[in-house]
PDB file of C-alpha atoms and ligand atoms in Angstrom:
ATOM      1  CA  UNK A   1     -60.859   6.999 -52.396  1.00 93.00           C
ATOM      2  CA  UNK A   2     -57.054   6.752 -52.480  1.00 97.00           C
ATOM      3  CA  UNK A   3     -55.321   8.781 -55.197  1.00 98.00           C
ATOM      4  CA  UNK A   4     -51.939   8.609 -56.893  1.00 98.00           C
ATOM      5  CA  UNK A   5     -50.024  10.826 -59.284  1.00 99.00           C
ATOM      6  CA  UNK A   6     -48.618   9.483 -62.558  1.00 99.00           C
ATOM      7  CA  UNK A   7     -46.363  10.986 -65.237  1.00 99.00           C
ATOM      8  CA  UNK A   8     -46.069   9.404 -68.681  1.00 99.00           C
ATOM      9  CA  UNK A   9     -42.507  10.594 -69.262  1.00 99.00           C
ATOM     10  CA  UNK A  10     -41.096  12.146 -72.486  1.00 99.00           C
ATOM     11  CA  UNK A  11     -39.611   8.871 -73.800  1.00 99.00           C
ATOM     12  CA  UNK A  12     -42.995   7.131 -73.558  1.00 99.00           C
ATOM     13  CA  UNK A  13     -44.767  10.039 -75.274  1.00 99.00           C
ATOM     14  CA  UNK A  14     -42.144  10.177 -78.066  1.00 99.00           C
ATOM     15  CA  UNK A  15     -42.401   6.413 -78.580  1.00 99.00           C
ATOM     16  CA  UNK A  16     -46.170   6.576 -78.996  1.00 99.00           C
ATOM     17  CA  UNK A  17     -46.805   4.579 -75.814  1.00 99.00           C
ATOM     18  CA  UNK A  18     -49.217   7.056 -74.184  1.00 99.00           C
ATOM     19  CA  UNK A  19     -52.302   5.032 -75.100  1.00 98.00           C
ATOM     20  CA  UNK A  20     -50.695   1.709 -74.178  1.00 99.00           C
ATOM     21  CA  UNK A  21     -49.741   3.009 -70.728  1.00 99.00           C
ATOM     22  CA  UNK A  22     -53.129   4.603 -69.995  1.00 99.00           C
ATOM     23  CA  UNK A  23     -54.783   1.366 -71.160  1.00 98.00           C
ATOM     24  CA  UNK A  24     -52.854  -0.657 -68.584  1.00 99.00           C
ATOM     25  CA  UNK A  25     -53.945   1.597 -65.703  1.00 99.00           C
ATOM     26  CA  UNK A  26     -57.558   1.671 -66.911  1.00 98.00           C
ATOM     27  CA  UNK A  27     -57.683  -2.104 -67.308  1.00 98.00           C
ATOM     28  CA  UNK A  28     -56.272  -2.504 -63.789  1.00 98.00           C
ATOM     29  CA  UNK A  29     -59.451  -0.731 -62.652  1.00 98.00           C
ATOM     30  CA  UNK A  30     -57.935   2.608 -61.670  1.00 98.00           C
ATOM     31  CA  UNK A  31     -60.216   5.553 -62.429  1.00 98.00           C
ATOM     32  CA  UNK A  32     -58.918   8.718 -64.099  1.00 98.00           C
ATOM     33  CA  UNK A  33     -59.456  11.818 -61.964  1.00 98.00           C
ATOM     34  CA  UNK A  34     -57.158  14.182 -63.867  1.00 98.00           C
ATOM     35  CA  UNK A  35     -55.300  14.123 -67.185  1.00 98.00           C
ATOM     36  CA  UNK A  36     -53.249  16.699 -69.070  1.00 98.00           C
ATOM     37  CA  UNK A  37     -50.655  16.893 -71.834  1.00 99.00           C
ATOM     38  CA  UNK A  38     -47.992  19.466 -71.032  1.00 98.00           C
ATOM     39  CA  UNK A  39     -44.451  20.689 -71.449  1.00 98.00           C
ATOM     40  CA  UNK A  40     -42.915  20.672 -67.959  1.00 98.00           C
ATOM     41  CA  UNK A  41     -41.096  23.827 -66.869  1.00 98.00           C
ATOM     42  CA  UNK A  42     -37.721  23.435 -65.184  1.00 98.00           C
ATOM     43  CA  UNK A  43     -38.970  24.892 -61.864  1.00 98.00           C
ATOM     44  CA  UNK A  44     -41.755  22.298 -61.697  1.00 98.00           C
ATOM     45  CA  UNK A  45     -39.347  19.454 -62.562  1.00 98.00           C
ATOM     46  CA  UNK A  46     -36.944  20.642 -59.849  1.00 98.00           C
ATOM     47  CA  UNK A  47     -39.751  20.867 -57.283  1.00 98.00           C
ATOM     48  CA  UNK A  48     -41.070  17.429 -58.222  1.00 98.00           C
ATOM     49  CA  UNK A  49     -37.641  15.791 -57.885  1.00 98.00           C
ATOM     50  CA  UNK A  50     -36.471  17.940 -54.918  1.00 98.00           C
ATOM     51  CA  UNK A  51     -36.032  14.806 -52.740  1.00 97.00           C
ATOM     52  CA  UNK A  52     -33.320  13.640 -55.160  1.00 98.00           C
ATOM     53  CA  UNK A  53     -31.502  17.006 -55.226  1.00 98.00           C
ATOM     54  CA  UNK A  54     -28.288  15.629 -53.688  1.00 98.00           C
ATOM     55  CA  UNK A  55     -28.182  12.474 -55.831  1.00 98.00           C
ATOM     56  CA  UNK A  56     -25.663  12.258 -58.725  1.00 98.00           C
ATOM     57  CA  UNK A  57     -28.454  11.605 -61.255  1.00 98.00           C
ATOM     58  CA  UNK A  58     -30.564  14.641 -60.238  1.00 98.00           C
ATOM     59  CA  UNK A  59     -29.425  16.910 -63.091  1.00 98.00           C
ATOM     60  CA  UNK A  60     -29.990  14.306 -65.812  1.00 98.00           C
ATOM     61  CA  UNK A  61     -33.335  13.410 -64.238  1.00 98.00           C
ATOM     62  CA  UNK A  62     -34.521  17.023 -64.498  1.00 98.00           C
ATOM     63  CA  UNK A  63     -33.199  17.303 -68.086  1.00 98.00           C
ATOM     64  CA  UNK A  64     -34.999  14.059 -69.004  1.00 98.00           C
ATOM     65  CA  UNK A  65     -38.383  15.118 -67.615  1.00 98.00           C
ATOM     66  CA  UNK A  66     -38.280  18.495 -69.421  1.00 98.00           C
ATOM     67  CA  UNK A  67     -36.874  17.034 -72.669  1.00 98.00           C
ATOM     68  CA  UNK A  68     -40.325  16.796 -74.305  1.00 98.00           C
ATOM     69  CA  UNK A  69     -44.016  16.864 -73.463  1.00 99.00           C
ATOM     70  CA  UNK A  70     -45.452  14.529 -70.819  1.00 99.00           C
ATOM     71  CA  UNK A  71     -48.893  13.349 -69.756  1.00 99.00           C
ATOM     72  CA  UNK A  72     -49.651  14.083 -66.089  1.00 99.00           C
ATOM     73  CA  UNK A  73     -52.408  12.029 -64.540  1.00 98.00           C
ATOM     74  CA  UNK A  74     -54.285  11.487 -61.290  1.00 98.00           C
ATOM     75  CA  UNK A  75     -55.692   8.003 -60.752  1.00 98.00           C
ATOM     76  CA  UNK A  76     -57.980   6.864 -57.960  1.00 97.00           C
ATOM     77  CA  UNK A  77     -59.023   3.504 -56.604  1.00 97.00           C
ATOM     78  CA  UNK A  78     -58.512   0.979 -53.818  1.00 97.00           C
ATOM     79  CA  UNK A  79     -54.820   1.109 -52.790  1.00 98.00           C
ATOM     80  CA  UNK A  80     -54.182   3.279 -55.857  1.00 98.00           C
ATOM     81  CA  UNK A  81     -50.571   4.087 -54.875  1.00 99.00           C
ATOM     82  CA  UNK A  82     -49.419   0.468 -54.483  1.00 98.00           C
ATOM     83  CA  UNK A  83     -51.532  -0.788 -57.396  1.00 98.00           C
ATOM     84  CA  UNK A  84     -50.030   1.791 -59.768  1.00 99.00           C
ATOM     85  CA  UNK A  85     -46.475   1.085 -58.513  1.00 98.00           C
ATOM     86  CA  UNK A  86     -46.975  -2.624 -59.222  1.00 98.00           C
ATOM     87  CA  UNK A  87     -48.349  -1.927 -62.673  1.00 99.00           C
ATOM     88  CA  UNK A  88     -45.343   0.363 -63.338  1.00 99.00           C
ATOM     89  CA  UNK A  89     -42.686  -2.092 -62.066  1.00 98.00           C
ATOM     90  CA  UNK A  90     -39.253  -1.672 -60.452  1.00 98.00           C
ATOM     91  CA  UNK A  91     -37.345   1.631 -60.871  1.00 98.00           C
ATOM     92  CA  UNK A  92     -34.741   0.004 -63.128  1.00 98.00           C
ATOM     93  CA  UNK A  93     -36.483  -1.658 -66.099  1.00 98.00           C
ATOM     94  CA  UNK A  94     -33.687  -4.265 -66.028  1.00 98.00           C
ATOM     95  CA  UNK A  95     -35.116  -5.462 -62.685  1.00 98.00           C
ATOM     96  CA  UNK A  96     -38.795  -4.963 -63.532  1.00 98.00           C
ATOM     97  CA  UNK A  97     -40.887  -8.097 -63.900  1.00 98.00           C
ATOM     98  CA  UNK A  98     -42.456  -9.014 -67.227  1.00 98.00           C
ATOM     99  CA  UNK A  99     -46.034  -7.824 -67.242  1.00 98.00           C
ATOM    100  CA  UNK A 100     -45.162  -4.460 -65.716  1.00 99.00           C
ATOM    101  CA  UNK A 101     -44.902  -1.315 -67.868  1.00 99.00           C
ATOM    102  CA  UNK A 102     -41.159  -0.943 -67.286  1.00 99.00           C
ATOM    103  CA  UNK A 103     -40.571  -4.716 -67.607  1.00 98.00           C
ATOM    104  CA  UNK A 104     -42.415  -4.916 -70.917  1.00 99.00           C
ATOM    105  CA  UNK A 105     -41.520  -1.599 -72.538  1.00 98.00           C
ATOM    106  CA  UNK A 106     -38.156  -0.388 -71.188  1.00 98.00           C
ATOM    107  CA  UNK A 107     -34.491  -1.277 -70.749  1.00 98.00           C
ATOM    108  CA  UNK A 108     -32.713   1.542 -68.894  1.00 98.00           C
ATOM    109  CA  UNK A 109     -33.235   3.404 -65.604  1.00 98.00           C
ATOM    110  CA  UNK A 110     -32.837   6.794 -67.303  1.00 98.00           C
ATOM    111  CA  UNK A 111     -35.609   5.912 -69.768  1.00 98.00           C
ATOM    112  CA  UNK A 112     -38.080   4.237 -67.439  1.00 98.00           C
ATOM    113  CA  UNK A 113     -41.232   5.610 -69.061  1.00 99.00           C
ATOM    114  CA  UNK A 114     -43.456   6.395 -66.072  1.00 98.00           C
ATOM    115  CA  UNK A 115     -43.512   8.050 -62.660  1.00 98.00           C
ATOM    116  CA  UNK A 116     -45.836   6.897 -59.892  1.00 99.00           C
ATOM    117  CA  UNK A 117     -46.108   8.293 -56.350  1.00 98.00           C
ATOM    118  CA  UNK A 118     -44.407   6.164 -53.660  1.00 98.00           C
ATOM    119  CA  UNK A 119     -46.824   6.903 -50.769  1.00 98.00           C
ATOM    120  CA  UNK A 120     -50.294   8.320 -50.186  1.00 98.00           C
ATOM    121  CA  UNK A 121     -48.758  11.390 -48.519  1.00 98.00           C
ATOM    122  CA  UNK A 122     -46.332  12.079 -51.387  1.00 98.00           C
ATOM    123  CA  UNK A 123     -49.118  11.387 -53.879  1.00 98.00           C
ATOM    124  CA  UNK A 124     -51.278  14.126 -52.380  1.00 98.00           C
ATOM    125  CA  UNK A 125     -48.295  16.524 -52.353  1.00 98.00           C
ATOM    126  CA  UNK A 126     -47.542  15.748 -56.015  1.00 98.00           C
ATOM    127  CA  UNK A 127     -51.201  16.164 -57.047  1.00 98.00           C
ATOM    128  CA  UNK A 128     -51.227  19.593 -55.353  1.00 98.00           C
ATOM    129  CA  UNK A 129     -47.967  20.509 -57.130  1.00 98.00           C
ATOM    130  CA  UNK A 130     -49.106  19.466 -60.618  1.00 99.00           C
ATOM    131  CA  UNK A 131     -52.867  20.103 -60.687  1.00 98.00           C
ATOM    132  CA  UNK A 132     -55.175  22.952 -59.760  1.00 98.00           C
ATOM    133  CA  UNK A 133     -58.227  21.672 -57.820  1.00 97.00           C
ATOM    134  CA  UNK A 134     -60.542  22.719 -60.672  1.00 97.00           C
ATOM    135  CA  UNK A 135     -58.567  20.540 -63.123  1.00 98.00           C
ATOM    136  CA  UNK A 136     -59.568  17.386 -61.226  1.00 98.00           C
ATOM    137  CA  UNK A 137     -62.767  15.371 -61.483  1.00 97.00           C
ATOM    138  CA  UNK A 138     -62.620  13.480 -58.200  1.00 83.00           C
ATOM    139  CA  UNK A 139     -64.886  10.637 -57.174  1.00 78.00           C
ATOM    140  CA  UNK A 140     -67.074  10.599 -60.264  1.00 93.00           C
ATOM    141  CA  UNK A 141     -69.119   7.461 -60.877  1.00 94.00           C
ATOM    142  CA  UNK A 142     -68.265   4.873 -63.499  1.00 96.00           C
ATOM    143  CA  UNK A 143     -70.981   2.421 -64.413  1.00 96.00           C
ATOM    144  CA  UNK A 144     -68.366  -0.338 -63.942  1.00 97.00           C
ATOM    145  CA  UNK A 145     -67.377   0.772 -60.415  1.00 96.00           C
ATOM    146  CA  UNK A 146     -69.444  -1.863 -58.544  1.00 96.00           C
ATOM    147  CA  UNK A 147     -67.676  -4.538 -60.636  1.00 97.00           C
ATOM    148  CA  UNK A 148     -64.244  -3.201 -59.646  1.00 97.00           C
ATOM    149  CA  UNK A 149     -64.798  -1.816 -56.112  1.00 97.00           C
ATOM    150  CA  UNK A 150     -66.631  -4.291 -53.868  1.00 95.00           C
ATOM    151  CA  UNK A 151     -67.526  -1.561 -51.381  1.00 79.00           C
ATOM    152  CA  UNK A 152     -67.956   2.107 -52.202  1.00 52.00           C
TER     153      UNK A 152
HETATM  154  P1  DAT B 201     -39.213   5.598 -58.944  1.00 90.39           P
HETATM  155  O1  DAT B 201     -39.376   6.402 -60.213  1.00 90.39           O
HETATM  156  O2  DAT B 201     -39.314   4.116 -59.213  1.00 90.39           O
HETATM  157  O3  DAT B 201     -40.111   6.064 -57.843  1.00 90.39           O
HETATM  158  P2  DAT B 201     -37.059   6.939 -57.503  1.00 90.39           P
HETATM  159  O4  DAT B 201     -38.118   7.823 -56.933  1.00 90.39           O
HETATM  160  O5  DAT B 201     -36.153   6.251 -56.547  1.00 90.39           O
HETATM  161  O6  DAT B 201     -37.708   5.822 -58.458  1.00 90.39           O
HETATM  162  O7  DAT B 201     -36.150   7.790 -58.498  1.00 90.39           O
HETATM  163  C1  DAT B 201     -36.740   8.735 -59.373  1.00 90.39           C
HETATM  164  C2  DAT B 201     -36.142   8.558 -60.740  1.00 90.39           C
HETATM  165  O8  DAT B 201     -34.747   8.827 -60.687  1.00 90.39           O
HETATM  166  C3  DAT B 201     -36.259   7.136 -61.303  1.00 90.39           C
HETATM  167  O9  DAT B 201     -37.481   6.935 -61.967  1.00 90.39           O
HETATM  168  C4  DAT B 201     -35.081   7.073 -62.224  1.00 90.39           C
HETATM  169  C5  DAT B 201     -34.043   7.949 -61.556  1.00 90.39           C
HETATM  170  N1  DAT B 201     -33.103   7.164 -60.767  1.00 90.39           N
HETATM  171  C6  DAT B 201     -33.334   6.610 -59.558  1.00 90.39           C
HETATM  172  N2  DAT B 201     -32.255   5.949 -59.105  1.00 90.39           N
HETATM  173  C7  DAT B 201     -31.311   6.118 -60.055  1.00 90.39           C
HETATM  174  C8  DAT B 201     -29.960   5.680 -60.206  1.00 90.39           C
HETATM  175  N3  DAT B 201     -29.367   4.945 -59.262  1.00 90.39           N
HETATM  176  N4  DAT B 201     -29.297   6.040 -61.333  1.00 90.39           N
HETATM  177  C9  DAT B 201     -29.889   6.799 -62.276  1.00 90.39           C
HETATM  178  N5  DAT B 201     -31.158   7.225 -62.216  1.00 90.39           N
HETATM  179  C10 DAT B 201     -31.862   6.894 -61.120  1.00 90.39           C
HETATM  180 MG1   MG B 202     -40.138   7.855 -56.821  1.00 90.39          MG
END
Protein backbone atom coordinates (compact mmCIF):
# COMPACT_ATOMS: atom_id res chain seq x y z
CA UNK A 1 0.00 0.00 0.00
CA UNK A 2 1.42 3.40 -0.99
CA UNK A 3 2.20 5.77 1.88
CA UNK A 4 2.63 9.52 2.18
CA UNK A 5 3.80 11.87 4.90
CA UNK A 6 1.69 14.84 6.02
CA UNK A 7 2.33 17.75 8.40
CA UNK A 8 -0.53 19.87 9.74
CA UNK A 9 1.57 23.01 10.10
CA UNK A 10 1.59 25.43 13.10
CA UNK A 11 -0.85 27.92 11.52
CA UNK A 12 -3.45 25.18 10.99
CA UNK A 13 -3.01 23.89 14.55
CA UNK A 14 -3.27 27.42 16.02
CA UNK A 15 -6.39 28.12 13.96
CA UNK A 16 -8.12 25.00 15.24
CA UNK A 17 -8.16 23.36 11.80
CA UNK A 18 -6.53 20.07 12.84
CA UNK A 19 -9.82 18.17 12.88
CA UNK A 20 -11.05 19.76 9.65
CA UNK A 21 -7.86 18.78 7.83
CA UNK A 22 -7.77 15.20 9.15
CA UNK A 23 -11.46 14.89 8.23
CA UNK A 24 -10.73 15.76 4.60
CA UNK A 25 -8.03 13.08 4.30
CA UNK A 26 -10.18 10.47 6.05
CA UNK A 27 -13.19 11.24 3.87
CA UNK A 28 -11.00 10.94 0.77
CA UNK A 29 -10.48 7.32 1.87
CA UNK A 30 -6.87 7.58 3.02
CA UNK A 31 -6.12 5.40 6.05
CA UNK A 32 -4.14 6.71 9.02
CA UNK A 33 -0.98 4.70 9.68
CA UNK A 34 0.72 7.14 12.06
CA UNK A 35 -0.29 10.28 13.95
CA UNK A 36 1.47 12.45 16.52
CA UNK A 37 1.26 15.94 18.01
CA UNK A 38 4.71 17.42 18.51
CA UNK A 39 6.91 20.47 18.79
CA UNK A 40 9.42 20.21 15.93
CA UNK A 41 13.08 20.72 16.82
CA UNK A 42 15.15 22.96 14.57
CA UNK A 43 17.44 20.09 13.45
CA UNK A 44 14.44 18.07 12.27
CA UNK A 45 12.95 21.08 10.45
CA UNK A 46 16.30 21.72 8.73
CA UNK A 47 16.61 18.06 7.71
CA UNK A 48 13.04 17.97 6.42
CA UNK A 49 13.51 21.11 4.29
CA UNK A 50 17.16 20.38 3.32
CA UNK A 51 16.23 20.34 -0.41
CA UNK A 52 15.27 24.02 -0.09
CA UNK A 53 18.47 25.02 1.76
CA UNK A 54 19.68 27.37 -1.00
CA UNK A 55 16.29 29.01 -1.58
CA UNK A 56 15.68 32.57 -0.25
CA UNK A 57 12.65 31.41 1.77
CA UNK A 58 14.48 28.55 3.55
CA UNK A 59 15.11 30.43 6.82
CA UNK A 60 11.52 31.66 7.17
CA UNK A 61 10.26 28.19 6.24
CA UNK A 62 12.24 26.61 9.09
CA UNK A 63 11.10 29.35 11.52
CA UNK A 64 7.47 28.80 10.45
CA UNK A 65 7.52 25.02 10.96
CA UNK A 66 9.06 25.32 14.45
CA UNK A 67 6.88 28.29 15.47
CA UNK A 68 4.34 26.08 17.29
CA UNK A 69 3.24 22.46 17.60
CA UNK A 70 2.33 20.44 14.50
CA UNK A 71 0.55 17.17 13.77
CA UNK A 72 2.71 14.71 11.82
CA UNK A 73 0.85 11.97 10.00
CA UNK A 74 1.37 8.96 7.77
CA UNK A 75 -1.49 8.13 5.41
CA UNK A 76 -1.82 5.07 3.20
CA UNK A 77 -3.99 4.16 0.26
CA UNK A 78 -4.12 3.80 -3.52
CA UNK A 79 -1.88 6.52 -5.03
CA UNK A 80 -1.66 8.08 -1.56
CA UNK A 81 1.01 10.62 -2.57
CA UNK A 82 -0.92 12.11 -5.51
CA UNK A 83 -4.29 11.83 -3.77
CA UNK A 84 -3.03 13.75 -0.72
CA UNK A 85 -1.34 16.40 -2.92
CA UNK A 86 -4.63 16.97 -4.75
CA UNK A 87 -6.56 17.22 -1.50
CA UNK A 88 -3.95 19.72 -0.22
CA UNK A 89 -3.90 21.90 -3.37
CA UNK A 90 -1.26 24.08 -5.05
CA UNK A 91 1.75 25.33 -3.01
CA UNK A 92 0.49 28.92 -3.09
CA UNK A 93 -3.05 29.07 -1.66
CA UNK A 94 -3.70 31.95 -4.09
CA UNK A 95 -3.41 29.40 -6.93
CA UNK A 96 -5.09 26.49 -5.13
CA UNK A 97 -8.47 25.41 -6.45
CA UNK A 98 -11.59 25.73 -4.32
CA UNK A 99 -12.28 22.40 -2.69
CA UNK A 100 -8.64 21.85 -1.75
CA UNK A 101 -7.39 22.48 1.80
CA UNK A 102 -5.19 25.40 0.75
CA UNK A 103 -7.85 26.76 -1.65
CA UNK A 104 -10.56 26.70 1.01
CA UNK A 105 -8.62 27.61 4.15
CA UNK A 106 -5.56 29.70 3.20
CA UNK A 107 -4.39 32.85 1.44
CA UNK A 108 -0.59 33.04 1.57
CA UNK A 109 2.30 30.74 0.57
CA UNK A 110 4.03 31.24 3.93
CA UNK A 111 0.88 30.11 5.76
CA UNK A 112 -0.17 27.20 3.57
CA UNK A 113 -1.40 24.95 6.37
CA UNK A 114 -0.20 21.50 5.28
CA UNK A 115 2.80 19.59 3.95
CA UNK A 116 2.43 16.52 1.76
CA UNK A 117 5.21 14.41 0.22
CA UNK A 118 5.83 15.06 -3.50
CA UNK A 119 6.87 11.50 -4.51
CA UNK A 120 6.71 7.95 -3.18
CA UNK A 121 10.49 7.96 -2.69
CA UNK A 122 10.52 11.26 -0.76
CA UNK A 123 7.48 10.09 1.21
CA UNK A 124 9.34 7.03 2.46
CA UNK A 125 12.39 9.17 3.32
CA UNK A 126 10.20 11.64 5.25
CA UNK A 127 8.37 8.85 7.11
CA UNK A 128 11.75 7.42 8.18
CA UNK A 129 12.88 10.90 9.29
CA UNK A 130 9.77 11.70 11.35
CA UNK A 131 8.57 8.33 12.70
CA UNK A 132 10.14 5.38 14.46
CA UNK A 133 8.92 2.07 12.95
CA UNK A 134 7.16 1.16 16.22
CA UNK A 135 5.13 4.40 16.06
CA UNK A 136 3.41 3.24 12.86
CA UNK A 137 0.43 0.95 12.46
CA UNK A 138 0.86 -0.08 8.83
CA UNK A 139 -1.64 -1.99 6.75
CA UNK A 140 -4.26 -2.48 9.44
CA UNK A 141 -7.75 -3.41 8.28
CA UNK A 142 -10.66 -0.99 8.24
CA UNK A 143 -14.11 -2.49 7.91
CA UNK A 144 -14.73 0.08 5.14
CA UNK A 145 -11.62 -0.87 3.12
CA UNK A 146 -13.44 -3.04 0.53
CA UNK A 147 -15.73 -0.06 -0.16
CA UNK A 148 -12.75 2.23 -0.78
CA UNK A 149 -10.10 -0.12 -2.26
CA UNK A 150 -11.49 -2.28 -5.06
CA UNK A 151 -8.57 -4.70 -4.82
CA UNK A 152 -6.53 -5.37 -1.71
P1 LIG B 1 4.85 22.09 -1.33
O1 LIG B 1 4.69 22.38 0.15
O2 LIG B 1 3.59 22.40 -2.09
O3 LIG B 1 5.39 20.72 -1.59
P2 LIG B 1 7.53 23.06 -1.97
O4 LIG B 1 8.02 21.72 -1.54
O5 LIG B 1 7.93 23.54 -3.32
O6 LIG B 1 5.93 23.14 -1.88
O7 LIG B 1 8.01 24.15 -0.91
C1 LIG B 1 7.98 23.87 0.48
C2 LIG B 1 7.38 25.04 1.19
O8 LIG B 1 8.21 26.18 1.01
C3 LIG B 1 5.99 25.46 0.68
O9 LIG B 1 4.97 24.73 1.31
C4 LIG B 1 5.97 26.92 1.02
C5 LIG B 1 7.41 27.35 0.88
N1 LIG B 1 7.67 27.96 -0.42
C6 LIG B 1 7.81 27.31 -1.60
N2 LIG B 1 8.03 28.16 -2.61
C7 LIG B 1 8.06 29.38 -2.04
C8 LIG B 1 8.24 30.71 -2.54
N3 LIG B 1 8.47 30.93 -3.84
N4 LIG B 1 8.19 31.73 -1.65
C9 LIG B 1 7.99 31.51 -0.34
N5 LIG B 1 7.78 30.30 0.20
C10 LIG B 1 7.82 29.25 -0.64
MG1 LIG C 1 7.23 19.90 -1.13
